[in-house]
Short mmCIF file of C-alpha atoms in Angstrom, two decimals:
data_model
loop_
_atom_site.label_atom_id
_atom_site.label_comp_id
_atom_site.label_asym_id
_atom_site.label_seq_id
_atom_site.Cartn_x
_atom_site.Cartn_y
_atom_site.Cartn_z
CA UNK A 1 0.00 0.00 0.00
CA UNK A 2 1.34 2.94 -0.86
CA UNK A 3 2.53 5.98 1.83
CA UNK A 4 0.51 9.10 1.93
CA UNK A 5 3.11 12.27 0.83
CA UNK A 6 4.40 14.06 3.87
CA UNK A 7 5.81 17.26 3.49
CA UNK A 8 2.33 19.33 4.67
CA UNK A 9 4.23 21.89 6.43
CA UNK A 10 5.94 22.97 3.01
CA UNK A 11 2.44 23.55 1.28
CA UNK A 12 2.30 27.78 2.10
CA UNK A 13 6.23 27.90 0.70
CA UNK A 14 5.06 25.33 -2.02
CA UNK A 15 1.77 27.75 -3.23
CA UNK A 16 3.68 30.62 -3.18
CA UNK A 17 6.22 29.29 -5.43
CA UNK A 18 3.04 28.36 -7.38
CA UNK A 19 2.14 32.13 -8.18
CA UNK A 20 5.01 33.41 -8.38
CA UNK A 21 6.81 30.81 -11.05
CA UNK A 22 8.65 31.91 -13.82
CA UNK A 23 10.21 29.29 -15.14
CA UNK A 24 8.64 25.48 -16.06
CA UNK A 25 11.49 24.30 -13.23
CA UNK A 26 9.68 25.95 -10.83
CA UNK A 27 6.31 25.27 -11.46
CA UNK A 28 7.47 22.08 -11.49
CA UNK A 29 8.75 22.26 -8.12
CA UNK A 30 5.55 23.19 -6.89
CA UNK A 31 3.57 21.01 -8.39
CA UNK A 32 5.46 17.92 -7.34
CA UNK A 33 4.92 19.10 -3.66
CA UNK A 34 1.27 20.20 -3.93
CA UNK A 35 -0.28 17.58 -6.23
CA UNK A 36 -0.03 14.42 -3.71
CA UNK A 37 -1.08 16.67 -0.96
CA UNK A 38 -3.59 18.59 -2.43
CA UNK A 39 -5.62 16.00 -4.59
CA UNK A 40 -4.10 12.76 -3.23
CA UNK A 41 -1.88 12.05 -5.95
CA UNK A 42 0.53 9.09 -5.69
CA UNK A 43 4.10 9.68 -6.20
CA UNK A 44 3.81 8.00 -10.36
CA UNK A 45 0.49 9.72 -10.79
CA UNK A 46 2.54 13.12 -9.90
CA UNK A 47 5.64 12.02 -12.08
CA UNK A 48 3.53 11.33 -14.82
CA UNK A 49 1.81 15.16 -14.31
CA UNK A 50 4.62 17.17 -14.07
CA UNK A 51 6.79 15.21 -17.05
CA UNK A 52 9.61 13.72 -15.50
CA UNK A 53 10.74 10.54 -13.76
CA UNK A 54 9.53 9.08 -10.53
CA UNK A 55 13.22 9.44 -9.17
CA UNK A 56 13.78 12.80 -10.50
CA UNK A 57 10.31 13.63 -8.55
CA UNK A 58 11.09 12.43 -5.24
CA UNK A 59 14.44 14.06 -5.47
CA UNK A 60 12.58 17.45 -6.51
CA UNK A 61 10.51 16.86 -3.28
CA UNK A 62 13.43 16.30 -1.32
CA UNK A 63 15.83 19.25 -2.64
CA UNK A 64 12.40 21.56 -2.27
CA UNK A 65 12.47 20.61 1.28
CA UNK A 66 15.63 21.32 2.08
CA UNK A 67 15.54 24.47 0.42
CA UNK A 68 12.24 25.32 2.48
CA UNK A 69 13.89 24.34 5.88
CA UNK A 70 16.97 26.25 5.11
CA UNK A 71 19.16 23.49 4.66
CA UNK A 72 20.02 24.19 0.83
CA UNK A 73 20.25 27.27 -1.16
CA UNK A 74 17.99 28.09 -3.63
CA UNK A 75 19.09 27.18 -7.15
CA UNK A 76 20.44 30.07 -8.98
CA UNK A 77 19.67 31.44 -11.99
CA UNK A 78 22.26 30.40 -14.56
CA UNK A 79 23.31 34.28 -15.86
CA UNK A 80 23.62 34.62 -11.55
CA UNK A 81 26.68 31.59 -11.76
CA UNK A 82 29.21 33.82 -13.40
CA UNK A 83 30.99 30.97 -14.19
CA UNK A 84 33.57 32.63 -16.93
CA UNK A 85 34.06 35.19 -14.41
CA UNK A 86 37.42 37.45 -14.60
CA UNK A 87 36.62 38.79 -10.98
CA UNK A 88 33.97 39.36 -8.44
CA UNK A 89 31.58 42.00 -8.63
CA UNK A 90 33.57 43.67 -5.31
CA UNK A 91 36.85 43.92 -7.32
CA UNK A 92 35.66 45.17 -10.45
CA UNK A 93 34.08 47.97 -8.73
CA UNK A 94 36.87 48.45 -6.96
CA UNK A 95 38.99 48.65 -10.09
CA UNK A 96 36.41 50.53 -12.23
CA UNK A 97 36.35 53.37 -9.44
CA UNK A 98 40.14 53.82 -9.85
CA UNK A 99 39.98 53.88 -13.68
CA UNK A 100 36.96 55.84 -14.07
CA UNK A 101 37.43 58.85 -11.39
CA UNK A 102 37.55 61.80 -14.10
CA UNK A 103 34.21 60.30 -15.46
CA UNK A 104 32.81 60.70 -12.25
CA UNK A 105 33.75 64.36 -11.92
CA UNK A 106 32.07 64.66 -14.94
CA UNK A 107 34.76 64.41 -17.16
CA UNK A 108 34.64 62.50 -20.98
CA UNK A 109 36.00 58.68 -20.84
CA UNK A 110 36.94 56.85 -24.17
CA UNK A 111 36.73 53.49 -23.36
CA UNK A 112 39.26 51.72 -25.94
CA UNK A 113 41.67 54.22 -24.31
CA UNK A 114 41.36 52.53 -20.88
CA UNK A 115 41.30 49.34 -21.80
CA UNK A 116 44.98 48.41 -21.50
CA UNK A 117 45.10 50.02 -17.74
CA UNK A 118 41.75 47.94 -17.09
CA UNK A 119 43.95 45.03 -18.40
CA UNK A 120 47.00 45.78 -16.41
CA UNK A 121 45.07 45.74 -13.16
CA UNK A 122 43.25 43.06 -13.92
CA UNK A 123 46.54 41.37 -15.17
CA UNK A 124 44.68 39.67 -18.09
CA UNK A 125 43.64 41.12 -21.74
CA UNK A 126 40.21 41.57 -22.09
CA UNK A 127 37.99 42.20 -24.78
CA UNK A 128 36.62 45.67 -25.45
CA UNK A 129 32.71 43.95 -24.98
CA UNK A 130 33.63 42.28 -21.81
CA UNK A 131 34.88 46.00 -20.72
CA UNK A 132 31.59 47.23 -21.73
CA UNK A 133 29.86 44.88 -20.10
CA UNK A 134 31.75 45.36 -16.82
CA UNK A 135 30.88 48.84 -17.04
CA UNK A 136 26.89 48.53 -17.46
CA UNK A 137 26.92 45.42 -14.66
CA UNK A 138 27.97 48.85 -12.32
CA UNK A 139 25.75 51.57 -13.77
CA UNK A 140 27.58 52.72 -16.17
CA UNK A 141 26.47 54.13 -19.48
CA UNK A 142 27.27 54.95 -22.90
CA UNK A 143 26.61 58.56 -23.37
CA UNK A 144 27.56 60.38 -26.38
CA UNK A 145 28.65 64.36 -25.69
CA UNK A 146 26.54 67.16 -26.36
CA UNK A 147 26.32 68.33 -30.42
CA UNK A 148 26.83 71.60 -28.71
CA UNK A 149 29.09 73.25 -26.61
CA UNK A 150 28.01 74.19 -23.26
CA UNK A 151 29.36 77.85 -23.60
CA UNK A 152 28.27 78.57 -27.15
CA UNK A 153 25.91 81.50 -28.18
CA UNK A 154 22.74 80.02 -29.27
CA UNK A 155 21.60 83.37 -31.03
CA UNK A 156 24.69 82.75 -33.26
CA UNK A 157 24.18 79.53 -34.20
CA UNK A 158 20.56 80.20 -34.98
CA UNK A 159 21.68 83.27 -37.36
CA UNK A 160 24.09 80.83 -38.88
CA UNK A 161 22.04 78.18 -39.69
CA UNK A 162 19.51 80.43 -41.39
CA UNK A 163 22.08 82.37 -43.49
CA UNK A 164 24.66 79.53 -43.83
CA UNK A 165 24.30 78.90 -48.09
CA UNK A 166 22.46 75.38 -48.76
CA UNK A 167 24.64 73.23 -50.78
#
């Protein structure tokens, strides 16, 4: 005869995961919790529903468990791994703060210009899109400068354009 499901106290965590799913893998996860103890469902019968094997759902009950009680983290999302990363996130602030002071004083930055003394500190070449990268995971921005300069007489360059001769 088969078992009932325990796991009851994991139902609340288990129907908020539920709502808030965003992937299949969790709504999966949910549902392999909440379909024996909700409608009775034996461990096949909930294999079977969700698509996968009766192994890989018990172990999805298990690992949910776990998760619930604190014992495991929560799986990450895979662009959250940085598995191909040069640095952490701490040093590559660090770094980009040194690099990029005049930029925060307002001053003008040309990236391709700083990449070999983002290279030296980081002691490895990089490409110019990883730089790039680096630079918008911290808030940074590509901005072009202004098609006009900040002291310039606007009058002028309104009487210019309209008497300027039209090729």
């Amino acid at each position: 005869m088969a078992r009932p499901a325990s796991g009851i106290e994991h139902v609340g965590a288990a129907r908020e995961l539920l709502r808030s799913a965003k992937t299949a893998e969790e709504l999966r996860r949910a549902q392999a919790v909440l379909l024996p103890l909700d409608l009775g469902l034996s461990l096949e019968q909930t294999a079977q529903a969700i698509g996968r094997s009766v192994n890989a759902t018990c172990a999805i009950r298990t690992r949910f468990a776990k998760i619930a009680e604190g014992i495991m983290e929560p799986p990450r999302a895979k662009t959250a791994l940085r598995n191909h990363a040069l640095m952490n996130l701490e040093r590559e602030a660090r770094i980009l703060d040194e690099v990029l002071a005049d930029a925060q004083k307002g001053g003008i930055i040309v990236i391709p210009q700083l990449k070999p003394v983002i290279e030296e500190k980081v002691g490895k070449s990089m490409a110019l899109s990883t730089i790039y990268r680096m630079l918008a995971r911290h808030g940074w921005r590509k901005l072009a400068p202004d098609t006009y300069h900040p002291q310039g007489d606007k009058e002028r360059r309104e009487v210019w354009k309209k008497n300027c001769p039209k090729p």
